[in-house]
PDB file of C-alpha atoms and ligand atoms in Angstrom:
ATOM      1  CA  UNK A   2    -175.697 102.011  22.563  1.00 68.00           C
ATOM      2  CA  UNK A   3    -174.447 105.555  21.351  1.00 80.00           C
ATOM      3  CA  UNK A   4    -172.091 106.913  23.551  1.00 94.00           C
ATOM      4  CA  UNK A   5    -171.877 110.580  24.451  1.00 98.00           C
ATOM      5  CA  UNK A   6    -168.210 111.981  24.015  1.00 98.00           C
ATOM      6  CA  UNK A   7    -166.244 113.718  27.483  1.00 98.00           C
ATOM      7  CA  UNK A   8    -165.799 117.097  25.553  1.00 98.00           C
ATOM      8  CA  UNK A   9    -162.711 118.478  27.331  1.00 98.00           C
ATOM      9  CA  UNK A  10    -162.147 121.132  24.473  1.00 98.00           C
ATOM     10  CA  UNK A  11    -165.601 122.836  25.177  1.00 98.00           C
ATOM     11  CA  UNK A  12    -165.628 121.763  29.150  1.00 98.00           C
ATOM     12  CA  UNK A  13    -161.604 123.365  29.373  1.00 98.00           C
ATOM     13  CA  UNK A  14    -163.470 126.650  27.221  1.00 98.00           C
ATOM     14  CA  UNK A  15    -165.784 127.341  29.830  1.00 98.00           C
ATOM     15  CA  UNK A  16    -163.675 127.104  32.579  1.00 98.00           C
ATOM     16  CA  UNK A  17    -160.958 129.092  30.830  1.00 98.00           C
ATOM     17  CA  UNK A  18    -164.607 131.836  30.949  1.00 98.00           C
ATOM     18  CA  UNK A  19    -164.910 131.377  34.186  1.00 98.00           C
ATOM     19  CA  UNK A  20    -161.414 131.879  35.258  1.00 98.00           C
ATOM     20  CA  UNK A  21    -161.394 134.896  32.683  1.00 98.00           C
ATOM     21  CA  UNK A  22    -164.112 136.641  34.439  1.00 98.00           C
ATOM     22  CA  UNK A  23    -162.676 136.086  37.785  1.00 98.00           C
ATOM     23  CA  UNK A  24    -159.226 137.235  37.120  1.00 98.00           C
ATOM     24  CA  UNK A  25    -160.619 140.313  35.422  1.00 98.00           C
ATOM     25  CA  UNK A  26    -162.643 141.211  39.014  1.00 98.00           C
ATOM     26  CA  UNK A  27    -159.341 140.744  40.015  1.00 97.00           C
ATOM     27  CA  UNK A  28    -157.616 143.382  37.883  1.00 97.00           C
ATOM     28  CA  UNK A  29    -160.407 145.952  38.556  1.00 98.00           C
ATOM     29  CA  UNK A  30    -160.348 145.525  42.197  1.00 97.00           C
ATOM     30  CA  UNK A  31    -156.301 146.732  42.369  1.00 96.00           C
ATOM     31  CA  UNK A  32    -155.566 142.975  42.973  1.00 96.00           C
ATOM     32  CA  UNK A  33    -152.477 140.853  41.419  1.00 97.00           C
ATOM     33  CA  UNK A  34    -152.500 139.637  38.136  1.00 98.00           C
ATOM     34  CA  UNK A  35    -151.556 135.625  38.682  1.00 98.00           C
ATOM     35  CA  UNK A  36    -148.323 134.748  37.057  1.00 98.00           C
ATOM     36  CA  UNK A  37    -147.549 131.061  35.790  1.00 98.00           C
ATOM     37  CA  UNK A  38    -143.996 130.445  34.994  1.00 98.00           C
ATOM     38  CA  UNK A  39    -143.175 127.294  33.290  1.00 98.00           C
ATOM     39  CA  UNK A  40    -139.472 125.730  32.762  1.00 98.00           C
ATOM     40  CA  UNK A  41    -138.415 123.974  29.623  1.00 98.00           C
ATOM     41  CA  UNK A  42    -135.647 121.810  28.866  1.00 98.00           C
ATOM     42  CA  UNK A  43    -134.211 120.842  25.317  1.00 97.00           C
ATOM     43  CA  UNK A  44    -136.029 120.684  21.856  1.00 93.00           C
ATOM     44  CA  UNK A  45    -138.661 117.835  22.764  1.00 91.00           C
ATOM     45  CA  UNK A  46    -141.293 118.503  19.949  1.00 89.00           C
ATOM     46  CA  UNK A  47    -144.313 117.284  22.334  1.00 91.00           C
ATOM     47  CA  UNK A  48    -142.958 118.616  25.376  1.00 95.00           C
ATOM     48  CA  UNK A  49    -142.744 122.382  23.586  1.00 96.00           C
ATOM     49  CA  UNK A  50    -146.060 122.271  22.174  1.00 94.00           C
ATOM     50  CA  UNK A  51    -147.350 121.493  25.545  1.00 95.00           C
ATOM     51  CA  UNK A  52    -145.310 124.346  27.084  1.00 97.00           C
ATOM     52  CA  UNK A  53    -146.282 126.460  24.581  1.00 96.00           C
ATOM     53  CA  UNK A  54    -150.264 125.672  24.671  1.00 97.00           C
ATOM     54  CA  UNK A  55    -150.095 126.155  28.594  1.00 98.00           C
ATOM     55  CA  UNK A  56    -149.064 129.634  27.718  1.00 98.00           C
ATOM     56  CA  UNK A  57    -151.505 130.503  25.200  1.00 98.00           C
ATOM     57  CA  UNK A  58    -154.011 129.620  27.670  1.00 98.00           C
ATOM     58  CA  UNK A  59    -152.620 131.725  30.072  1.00 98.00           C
ATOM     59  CA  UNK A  60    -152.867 134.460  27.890  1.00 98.00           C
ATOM     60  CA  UNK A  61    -156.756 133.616  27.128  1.00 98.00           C
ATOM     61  CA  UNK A  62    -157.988 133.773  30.584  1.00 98.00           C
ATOM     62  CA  UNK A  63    -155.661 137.118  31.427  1.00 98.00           C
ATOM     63  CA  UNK A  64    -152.955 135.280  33.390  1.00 98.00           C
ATOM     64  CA  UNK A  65    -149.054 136.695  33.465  1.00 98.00           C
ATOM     65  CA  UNK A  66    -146.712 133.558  32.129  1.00 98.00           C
ATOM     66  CA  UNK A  67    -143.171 133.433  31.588  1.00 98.00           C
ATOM     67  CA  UNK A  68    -141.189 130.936  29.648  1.00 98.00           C
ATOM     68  CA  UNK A  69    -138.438 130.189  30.480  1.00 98.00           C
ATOM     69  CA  UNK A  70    -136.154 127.766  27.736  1.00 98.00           C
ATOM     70  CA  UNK A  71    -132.888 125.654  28.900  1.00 98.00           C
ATOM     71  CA  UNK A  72    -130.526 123.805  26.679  1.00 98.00           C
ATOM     72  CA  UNK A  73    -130.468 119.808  26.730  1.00 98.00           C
ATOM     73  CA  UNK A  74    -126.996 120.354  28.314  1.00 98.00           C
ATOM     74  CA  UNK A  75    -127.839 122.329  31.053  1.00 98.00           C
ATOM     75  CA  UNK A  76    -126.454 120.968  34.633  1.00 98.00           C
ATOM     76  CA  UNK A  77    -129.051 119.910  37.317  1.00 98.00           C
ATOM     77  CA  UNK A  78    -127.464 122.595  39.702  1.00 98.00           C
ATOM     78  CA  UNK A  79    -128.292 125.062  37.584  1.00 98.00           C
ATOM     79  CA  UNK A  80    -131.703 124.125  36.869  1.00 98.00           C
ATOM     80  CA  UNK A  81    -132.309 123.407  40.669  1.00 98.00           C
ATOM     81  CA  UNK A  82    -130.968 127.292  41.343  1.00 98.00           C
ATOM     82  CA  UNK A  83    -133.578 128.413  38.536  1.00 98.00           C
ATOM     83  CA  UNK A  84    -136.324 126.838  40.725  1.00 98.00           C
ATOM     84  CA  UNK A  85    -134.945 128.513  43.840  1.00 98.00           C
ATOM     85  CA  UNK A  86    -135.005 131.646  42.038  1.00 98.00           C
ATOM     86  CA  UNK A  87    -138.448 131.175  40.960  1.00 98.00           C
ATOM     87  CA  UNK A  88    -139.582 129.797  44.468  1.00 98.00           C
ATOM     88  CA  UNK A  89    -138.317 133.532  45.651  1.00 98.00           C
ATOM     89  CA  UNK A  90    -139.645 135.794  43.561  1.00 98.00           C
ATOM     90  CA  UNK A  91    -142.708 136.771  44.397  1.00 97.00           C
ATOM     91  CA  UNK A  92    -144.569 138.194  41.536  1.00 98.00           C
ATOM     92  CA  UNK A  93    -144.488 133.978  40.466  1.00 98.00           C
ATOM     93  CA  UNK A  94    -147.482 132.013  41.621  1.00 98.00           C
ATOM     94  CA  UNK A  95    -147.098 129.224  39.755  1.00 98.00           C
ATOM     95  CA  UNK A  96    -144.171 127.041  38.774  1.00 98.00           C
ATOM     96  CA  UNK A  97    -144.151 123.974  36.050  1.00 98.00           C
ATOM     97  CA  UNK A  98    -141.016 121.971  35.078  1.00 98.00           C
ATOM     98  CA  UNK A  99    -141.801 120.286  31.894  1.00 98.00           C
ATOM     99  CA  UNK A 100    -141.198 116.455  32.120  1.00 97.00           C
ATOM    100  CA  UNK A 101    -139.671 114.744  30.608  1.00 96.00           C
ATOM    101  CA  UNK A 102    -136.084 115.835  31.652  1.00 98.00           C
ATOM    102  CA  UNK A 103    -132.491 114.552  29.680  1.00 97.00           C
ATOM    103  CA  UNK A 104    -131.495 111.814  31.541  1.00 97.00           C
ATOM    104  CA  UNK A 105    -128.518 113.158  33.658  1.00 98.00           C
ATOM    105  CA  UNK A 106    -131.217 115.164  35.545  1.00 98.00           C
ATOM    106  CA  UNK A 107    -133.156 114.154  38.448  1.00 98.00           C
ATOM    107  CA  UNK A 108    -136.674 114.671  37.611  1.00 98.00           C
ATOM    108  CA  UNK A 109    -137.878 113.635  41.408  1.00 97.00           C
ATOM    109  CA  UNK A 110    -135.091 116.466  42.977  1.00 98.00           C
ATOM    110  CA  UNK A 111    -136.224 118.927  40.095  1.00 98.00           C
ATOM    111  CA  UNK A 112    -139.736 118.438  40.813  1.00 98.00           C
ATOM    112  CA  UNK A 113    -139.139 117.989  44.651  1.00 98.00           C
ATOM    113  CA  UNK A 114    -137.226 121.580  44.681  1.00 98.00           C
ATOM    114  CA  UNK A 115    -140.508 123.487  43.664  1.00 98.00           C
ATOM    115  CA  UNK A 116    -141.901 125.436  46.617  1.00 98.00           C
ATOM    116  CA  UNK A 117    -145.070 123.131  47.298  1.00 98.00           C
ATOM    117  CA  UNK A 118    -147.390 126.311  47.606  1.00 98.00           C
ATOM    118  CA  UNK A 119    -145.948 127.105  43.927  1.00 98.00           C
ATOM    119  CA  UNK A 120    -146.678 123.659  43.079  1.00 98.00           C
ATOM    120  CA  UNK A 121    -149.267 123.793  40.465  1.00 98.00           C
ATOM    121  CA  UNK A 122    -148.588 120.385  38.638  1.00 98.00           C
ATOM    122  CA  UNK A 123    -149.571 119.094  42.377  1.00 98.00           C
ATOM    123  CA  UNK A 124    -146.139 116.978  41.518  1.00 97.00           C
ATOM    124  CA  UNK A 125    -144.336 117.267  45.492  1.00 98.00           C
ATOM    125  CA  UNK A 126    -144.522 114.910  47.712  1.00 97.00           C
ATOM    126  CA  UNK A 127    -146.579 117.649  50.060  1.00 97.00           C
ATOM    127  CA  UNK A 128    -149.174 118.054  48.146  1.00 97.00           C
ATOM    128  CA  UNK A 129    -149.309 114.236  46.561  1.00 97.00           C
ATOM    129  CA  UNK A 130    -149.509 113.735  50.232  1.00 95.00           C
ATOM    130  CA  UNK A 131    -152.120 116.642  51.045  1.00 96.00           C
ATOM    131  CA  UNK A 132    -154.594 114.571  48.284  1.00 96.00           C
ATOM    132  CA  UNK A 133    -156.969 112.669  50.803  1.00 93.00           C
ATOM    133  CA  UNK A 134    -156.684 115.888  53.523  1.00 92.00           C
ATOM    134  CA  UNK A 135    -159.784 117.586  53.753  1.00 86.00           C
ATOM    135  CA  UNK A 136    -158.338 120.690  53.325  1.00 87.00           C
ATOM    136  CA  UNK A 137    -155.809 119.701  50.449  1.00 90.00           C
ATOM    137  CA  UNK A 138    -153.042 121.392  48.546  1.00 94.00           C
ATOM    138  CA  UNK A 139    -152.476 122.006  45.261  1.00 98.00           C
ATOM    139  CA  UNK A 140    -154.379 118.499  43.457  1.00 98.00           C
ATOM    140  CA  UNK A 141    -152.499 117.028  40.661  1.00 98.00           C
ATOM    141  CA  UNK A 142    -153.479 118.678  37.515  1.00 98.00           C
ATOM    142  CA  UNK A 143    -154.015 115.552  35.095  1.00 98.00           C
ATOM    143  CA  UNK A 144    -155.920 113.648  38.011  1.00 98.00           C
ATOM    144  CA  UNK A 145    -158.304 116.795  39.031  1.00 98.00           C
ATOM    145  CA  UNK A 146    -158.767 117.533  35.686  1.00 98.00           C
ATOM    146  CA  UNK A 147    -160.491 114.322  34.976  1.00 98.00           C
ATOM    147  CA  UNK A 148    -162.298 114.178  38.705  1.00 98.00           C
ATOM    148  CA  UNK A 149    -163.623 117.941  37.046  1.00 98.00           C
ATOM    149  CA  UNK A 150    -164.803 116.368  33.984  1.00 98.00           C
ATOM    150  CA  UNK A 151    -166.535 113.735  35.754  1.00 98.00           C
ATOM    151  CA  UNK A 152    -168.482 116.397  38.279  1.00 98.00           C
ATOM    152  CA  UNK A 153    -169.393 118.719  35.173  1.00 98.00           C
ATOM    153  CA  UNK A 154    -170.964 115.726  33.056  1.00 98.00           C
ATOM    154  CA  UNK A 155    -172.804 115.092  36.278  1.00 98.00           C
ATOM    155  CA  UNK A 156    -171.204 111.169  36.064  1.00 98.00           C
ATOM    156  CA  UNK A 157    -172.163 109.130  39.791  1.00 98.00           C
ATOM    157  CA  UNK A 158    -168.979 107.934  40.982  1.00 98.00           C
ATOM    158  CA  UNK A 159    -170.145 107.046  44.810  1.00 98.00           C
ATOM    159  CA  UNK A 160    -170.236 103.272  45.067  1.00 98.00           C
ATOM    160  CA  UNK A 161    -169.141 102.712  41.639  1.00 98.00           C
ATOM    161  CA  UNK A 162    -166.272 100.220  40.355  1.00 98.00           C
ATOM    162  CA  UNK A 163    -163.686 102.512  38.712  1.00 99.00           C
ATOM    163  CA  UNK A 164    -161.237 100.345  37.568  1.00 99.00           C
ATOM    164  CA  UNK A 165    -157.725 102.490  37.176  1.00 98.00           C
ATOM    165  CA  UNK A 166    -155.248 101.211  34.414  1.00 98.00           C
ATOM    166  CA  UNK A 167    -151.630 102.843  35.314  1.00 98.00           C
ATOM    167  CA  UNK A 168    -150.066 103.464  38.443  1.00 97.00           C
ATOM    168  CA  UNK A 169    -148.046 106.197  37.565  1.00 97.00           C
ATOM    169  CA  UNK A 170    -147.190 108.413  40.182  1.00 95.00           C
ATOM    170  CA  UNK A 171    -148.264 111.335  38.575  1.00 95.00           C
ATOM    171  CA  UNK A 172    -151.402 110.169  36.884  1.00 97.00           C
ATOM    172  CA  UNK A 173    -152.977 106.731  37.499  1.00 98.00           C
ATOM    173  CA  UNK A 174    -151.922 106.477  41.391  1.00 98.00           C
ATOM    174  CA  UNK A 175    -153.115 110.028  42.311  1.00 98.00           C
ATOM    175  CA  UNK A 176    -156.162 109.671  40.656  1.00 98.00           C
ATOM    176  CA  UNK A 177    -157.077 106.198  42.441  1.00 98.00           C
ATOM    177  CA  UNK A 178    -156.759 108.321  45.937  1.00 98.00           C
ATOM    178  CA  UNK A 179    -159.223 111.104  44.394  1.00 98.00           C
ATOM    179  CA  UNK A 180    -161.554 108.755  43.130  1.00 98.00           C
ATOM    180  CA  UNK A 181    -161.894 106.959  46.211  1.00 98.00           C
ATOM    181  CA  UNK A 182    -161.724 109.521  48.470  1.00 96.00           C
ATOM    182  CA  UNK A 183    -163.627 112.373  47.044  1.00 96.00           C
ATOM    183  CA  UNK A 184    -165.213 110.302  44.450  1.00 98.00           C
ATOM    184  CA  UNK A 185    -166.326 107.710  46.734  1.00 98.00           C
ATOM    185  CA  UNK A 186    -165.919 105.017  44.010  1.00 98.00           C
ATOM    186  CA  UNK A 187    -164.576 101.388  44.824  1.00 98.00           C
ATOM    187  CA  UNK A 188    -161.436 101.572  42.987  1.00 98.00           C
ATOM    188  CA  UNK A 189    -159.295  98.853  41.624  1.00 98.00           C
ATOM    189  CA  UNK A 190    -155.711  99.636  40.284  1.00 98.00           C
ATOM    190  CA  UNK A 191    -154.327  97.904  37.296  1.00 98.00           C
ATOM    191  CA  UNK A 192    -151.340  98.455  35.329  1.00 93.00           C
ATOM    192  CA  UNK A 193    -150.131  96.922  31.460  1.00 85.00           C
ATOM    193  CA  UNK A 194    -148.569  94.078  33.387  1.00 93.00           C
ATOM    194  CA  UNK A 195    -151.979  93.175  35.479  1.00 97.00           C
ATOM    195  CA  UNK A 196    -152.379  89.255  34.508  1.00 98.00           C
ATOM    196  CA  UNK A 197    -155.865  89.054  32.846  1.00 98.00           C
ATOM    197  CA  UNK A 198    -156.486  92.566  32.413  1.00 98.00           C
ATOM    198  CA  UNK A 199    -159.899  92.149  30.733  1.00 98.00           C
ATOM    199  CA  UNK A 200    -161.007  90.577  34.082  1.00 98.00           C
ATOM    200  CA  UNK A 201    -160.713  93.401  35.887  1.00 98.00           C
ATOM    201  CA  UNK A 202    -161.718  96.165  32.876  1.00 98.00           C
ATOM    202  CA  UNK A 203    -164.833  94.047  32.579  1.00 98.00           C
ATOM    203  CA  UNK A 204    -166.173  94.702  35.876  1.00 98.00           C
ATOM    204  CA  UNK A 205    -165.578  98.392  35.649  1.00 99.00           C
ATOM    205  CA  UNK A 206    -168.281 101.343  35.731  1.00 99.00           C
ATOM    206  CA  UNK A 207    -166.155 103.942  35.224  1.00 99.00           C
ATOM    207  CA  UNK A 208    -162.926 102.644  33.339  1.00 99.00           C
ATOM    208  CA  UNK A 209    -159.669 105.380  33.442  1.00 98.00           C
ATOM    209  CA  UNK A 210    -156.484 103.609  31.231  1.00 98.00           C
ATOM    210  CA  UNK A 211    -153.281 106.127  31.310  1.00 98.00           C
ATOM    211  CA  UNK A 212    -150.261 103.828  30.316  1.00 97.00           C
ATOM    212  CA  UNK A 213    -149.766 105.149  26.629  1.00 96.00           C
ATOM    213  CA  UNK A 214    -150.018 101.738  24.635  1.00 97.00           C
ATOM    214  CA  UNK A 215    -152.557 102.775  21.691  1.00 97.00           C
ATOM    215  CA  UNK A 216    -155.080 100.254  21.320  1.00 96.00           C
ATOM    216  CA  UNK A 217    -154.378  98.054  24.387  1.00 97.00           C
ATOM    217  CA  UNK A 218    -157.966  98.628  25.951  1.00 98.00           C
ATOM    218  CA  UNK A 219    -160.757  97.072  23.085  1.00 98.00           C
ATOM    219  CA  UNK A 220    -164.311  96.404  22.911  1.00 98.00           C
ATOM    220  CA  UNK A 221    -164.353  93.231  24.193  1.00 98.00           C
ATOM    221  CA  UNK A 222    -162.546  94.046  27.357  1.00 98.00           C
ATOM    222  CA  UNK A 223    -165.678  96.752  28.807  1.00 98.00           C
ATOM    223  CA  UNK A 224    -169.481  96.200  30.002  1.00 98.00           C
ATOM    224  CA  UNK A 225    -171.891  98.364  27.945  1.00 98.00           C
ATOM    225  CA  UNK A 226    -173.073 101.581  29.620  1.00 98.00           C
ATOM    226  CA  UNK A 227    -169.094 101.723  30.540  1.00 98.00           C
ATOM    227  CA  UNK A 228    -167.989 105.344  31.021  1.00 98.00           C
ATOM    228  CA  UNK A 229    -164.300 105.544  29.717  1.00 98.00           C
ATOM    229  CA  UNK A 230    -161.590 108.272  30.214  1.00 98.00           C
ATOM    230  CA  UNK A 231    -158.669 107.892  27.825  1.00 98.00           C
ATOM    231  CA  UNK A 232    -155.493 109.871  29.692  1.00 98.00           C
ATOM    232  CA  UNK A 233    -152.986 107.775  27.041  1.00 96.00           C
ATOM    233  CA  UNK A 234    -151.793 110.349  24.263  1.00 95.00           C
ATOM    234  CA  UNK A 235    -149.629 108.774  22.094  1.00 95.00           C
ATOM    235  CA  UNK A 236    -147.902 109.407  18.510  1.00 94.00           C
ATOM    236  CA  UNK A 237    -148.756 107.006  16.017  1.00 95.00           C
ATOM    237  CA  UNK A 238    -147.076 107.078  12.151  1.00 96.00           C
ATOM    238  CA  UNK A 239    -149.251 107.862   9.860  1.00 96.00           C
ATOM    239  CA  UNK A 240    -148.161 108.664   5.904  1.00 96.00           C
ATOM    240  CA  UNK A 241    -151.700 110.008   5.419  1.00 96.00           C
ATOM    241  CA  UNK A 242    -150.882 113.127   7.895  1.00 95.00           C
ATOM    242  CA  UNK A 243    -149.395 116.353   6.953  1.00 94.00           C
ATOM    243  CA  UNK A 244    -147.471 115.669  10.115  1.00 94.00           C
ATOM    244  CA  UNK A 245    -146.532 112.087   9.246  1.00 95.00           C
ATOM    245  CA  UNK A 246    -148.060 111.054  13.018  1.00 95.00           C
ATOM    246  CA  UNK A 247    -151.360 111.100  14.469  1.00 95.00           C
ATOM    247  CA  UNK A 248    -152.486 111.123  18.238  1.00 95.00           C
ATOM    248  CA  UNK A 249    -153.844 108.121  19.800  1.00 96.00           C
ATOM    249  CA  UNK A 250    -155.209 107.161  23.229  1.00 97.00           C
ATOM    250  CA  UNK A 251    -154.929 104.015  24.717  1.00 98.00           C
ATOM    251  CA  UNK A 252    -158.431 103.384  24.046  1.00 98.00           C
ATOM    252  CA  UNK A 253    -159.906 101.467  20.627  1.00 98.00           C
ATOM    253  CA  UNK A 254    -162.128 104.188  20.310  1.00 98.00           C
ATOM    254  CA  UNK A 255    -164.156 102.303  17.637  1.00 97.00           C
ATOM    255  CA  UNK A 256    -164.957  99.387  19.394  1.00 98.00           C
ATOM    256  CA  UNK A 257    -164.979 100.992  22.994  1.00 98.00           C
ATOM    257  CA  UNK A 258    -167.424 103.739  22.139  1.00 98.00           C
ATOM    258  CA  UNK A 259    -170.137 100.802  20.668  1.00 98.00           C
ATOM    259  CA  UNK A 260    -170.604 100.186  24.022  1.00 98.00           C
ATOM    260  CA  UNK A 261    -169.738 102.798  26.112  1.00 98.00           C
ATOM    261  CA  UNK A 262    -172.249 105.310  27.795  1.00 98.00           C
ATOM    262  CA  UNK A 263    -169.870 108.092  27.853  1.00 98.00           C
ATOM    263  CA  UNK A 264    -165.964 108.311  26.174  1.00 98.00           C
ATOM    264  CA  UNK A 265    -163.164 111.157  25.819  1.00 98.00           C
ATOM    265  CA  UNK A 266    -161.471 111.340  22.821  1.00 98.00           C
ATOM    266  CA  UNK A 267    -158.243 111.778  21.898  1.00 97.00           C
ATOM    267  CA  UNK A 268    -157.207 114.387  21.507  1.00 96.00           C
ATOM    268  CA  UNK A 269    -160.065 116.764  22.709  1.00 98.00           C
ATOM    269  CA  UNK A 270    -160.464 114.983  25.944  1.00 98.00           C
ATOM    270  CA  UNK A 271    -158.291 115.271  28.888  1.00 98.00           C
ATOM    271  CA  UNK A 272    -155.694 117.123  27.402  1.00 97.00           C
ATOM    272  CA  UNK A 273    -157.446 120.237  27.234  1.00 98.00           C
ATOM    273  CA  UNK A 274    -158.819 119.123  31.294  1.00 98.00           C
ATOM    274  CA  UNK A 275    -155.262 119.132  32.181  1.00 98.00           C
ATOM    275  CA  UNK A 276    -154.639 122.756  31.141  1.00 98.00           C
ATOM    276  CA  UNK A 277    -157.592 123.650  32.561  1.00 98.00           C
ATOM    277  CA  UNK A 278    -156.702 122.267  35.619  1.00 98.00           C
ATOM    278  CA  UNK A 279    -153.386 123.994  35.937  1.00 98.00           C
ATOM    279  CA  UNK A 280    -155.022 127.045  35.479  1.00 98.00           C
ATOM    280  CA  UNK A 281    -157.516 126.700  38.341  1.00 98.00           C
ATOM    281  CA  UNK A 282    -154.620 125.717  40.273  1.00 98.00           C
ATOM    282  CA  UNK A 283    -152.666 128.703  39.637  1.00 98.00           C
ATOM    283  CA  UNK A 284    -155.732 131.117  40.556  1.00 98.00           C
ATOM    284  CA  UNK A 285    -155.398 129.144  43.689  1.00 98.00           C
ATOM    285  CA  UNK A 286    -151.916 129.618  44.364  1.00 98.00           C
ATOM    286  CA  UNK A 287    -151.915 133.018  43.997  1.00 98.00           C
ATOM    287  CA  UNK A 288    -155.321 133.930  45.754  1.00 96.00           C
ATOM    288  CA  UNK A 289    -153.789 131.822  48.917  1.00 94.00           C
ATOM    289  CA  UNK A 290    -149.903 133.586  48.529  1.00 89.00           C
ATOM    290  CA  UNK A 291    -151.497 136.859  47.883  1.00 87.00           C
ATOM    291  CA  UNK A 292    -153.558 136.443  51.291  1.00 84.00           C
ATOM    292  CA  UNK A 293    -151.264 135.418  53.371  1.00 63.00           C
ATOM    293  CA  UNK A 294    -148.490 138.416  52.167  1.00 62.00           C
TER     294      UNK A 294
HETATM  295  N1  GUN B   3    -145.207 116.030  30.855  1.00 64.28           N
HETATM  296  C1  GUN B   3    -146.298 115.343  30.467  1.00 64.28           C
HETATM  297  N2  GUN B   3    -147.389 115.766  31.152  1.00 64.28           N
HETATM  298  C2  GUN B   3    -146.964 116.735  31.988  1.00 64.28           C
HETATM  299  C3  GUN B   3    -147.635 117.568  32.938  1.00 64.28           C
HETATM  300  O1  GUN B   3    -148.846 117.486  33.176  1.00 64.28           O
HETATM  301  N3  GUN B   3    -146.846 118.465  33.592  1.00 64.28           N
HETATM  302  C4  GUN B   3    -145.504 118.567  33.362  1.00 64.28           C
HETATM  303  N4  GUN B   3    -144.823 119.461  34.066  1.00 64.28           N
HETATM  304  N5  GUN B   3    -144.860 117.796  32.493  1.00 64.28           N
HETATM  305  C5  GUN B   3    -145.591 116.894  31.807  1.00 64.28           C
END
């Protein structure tokens, strides 16, 4: 069976379009231009180009976005009173801390200390807890993303067997509570340590791995007419790249993709969903702060 490839670059492009066109109506109506500010700390190379393409994309769909850059060494206090600062000023919407954070700093009290309705990772506990509300918070960005990407391919999830591999609380346990909930799906979490993994991957309809061990899921282990999202981005060596390193997902997309009706790749996949999801979450946060002021 051919499969058909989860195209998050061109699915992220037209919602970037749509946003675009909304925050311009925006603009000419007198309204206020949304304004992401993101926090990074230290010289990460992965985390920065992240940073750095959420603010490109800001710029594409017409957004504000301030970056703001912190040495490795700088104290948790200080960071925390950076996020208090941001929390108050009110021409911010949105408010990311890049993960991952040196080690002497809390990433649960940095992440905790955003104002939830500023929130637009969907990291705090409010709005992890807000997930299976009707009327929810801010959604996580990786797990919405994906629940997006699913709707706009028009994929059934109601009654299906997702099969989740991770747990993570940002990605693999959050997205278990949106699949079920809104997706309706009979969801089964598994993690790298599940005994018998392929047991459970076997049974699955719609198979989501985000644990960041290239290669771990393989043909073998899915059904055929399997639909597969790949959330693992790893970097792999690899002399034959300019970079020395290539991306990889946590997916054998060779084998996999033999037998799967549908299959993100990496990268191109839910990468791109994630930013996209951010974004729509930041329109969000400021249409809802903006009414309420
Ligand atoms: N690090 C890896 N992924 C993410 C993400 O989605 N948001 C933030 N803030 N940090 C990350």
């Amino acid at each position: 069976m051919a499969s058909e490839i989860l195209d998050g670059r061109k699915l992220s492009s037209e919602i970037e379009e749509e946003i675009r066109l909304k925050v311009e109506k925006i603009k000419k109506e007198g309204g206020k231009t949304p304004h992401l500010a993101a926090i990074l700390v230290g010289t990460d190379g992965p985390s920065q180009t992240y940073v750095e393409n959420k603010v490109k994309a800001c710029h594409r769909v017409g957004f504000e976005s301030t970056l703001l850059r912190f040495s490795e060494s700088i104290s948790q206090s200080r960071l925390i009173k950076e996020v208090t600062r941001i929390n108050e000023d009110d021409d911010i919407d949105g408010l990311i801390v890049q993960l991952p954070l040196p080690d002497h700093i809390s990433e649960e009290i940095a992440t905790e200390t955003i104002s939830p309705l500023k929130d637009v990772d969907g990291f705090t506990n409010q709005n992890y807890g807000q997930i299976i509300r009707e009327h929810h918070g801010l959604l996580p960005a990786t797990p919405n993303g994906v629940m997006e990407m699913i709707k706009r391919y028009g994929i059934e999830t109601k009654g299906k067997h997702a099969v989740i591999v991770g747990h993570s609380r940002l990605v693999g346990a959050p997205l278990g509570l949106l699949l079920s909930h809104e997706g309706m799906a009979t969801v089964t979490q598994c993690h790298e340590f599940t005994e018998d993994l392929a047991k459970y991957t076997r049974q699955a309809d719609i198979l989501c791995v985000a644990v960041g061990k290239p290669g771990l899921i393989t043909g073998d282990m899915v059904k055929d007419g399997v639909v597969v999202i790949d959330i693992g981005i790893s970097r792999v060596e690899d002399p034959s790249k300019k970079r020395g390193f290539r991306l990889s997902g946590d997916v054998e997309f060779d084998s996999v993709s033999k037998k799967a009706s549908y299959i993100t790749p990496v990268p191109g996949g839910v990468g791109p969903m994630t930013i996209a999801s951010l974004l729509m979450n930041t329109l969000k946060a400021s249409k809802l702060r903006n009414a309420s002021q």
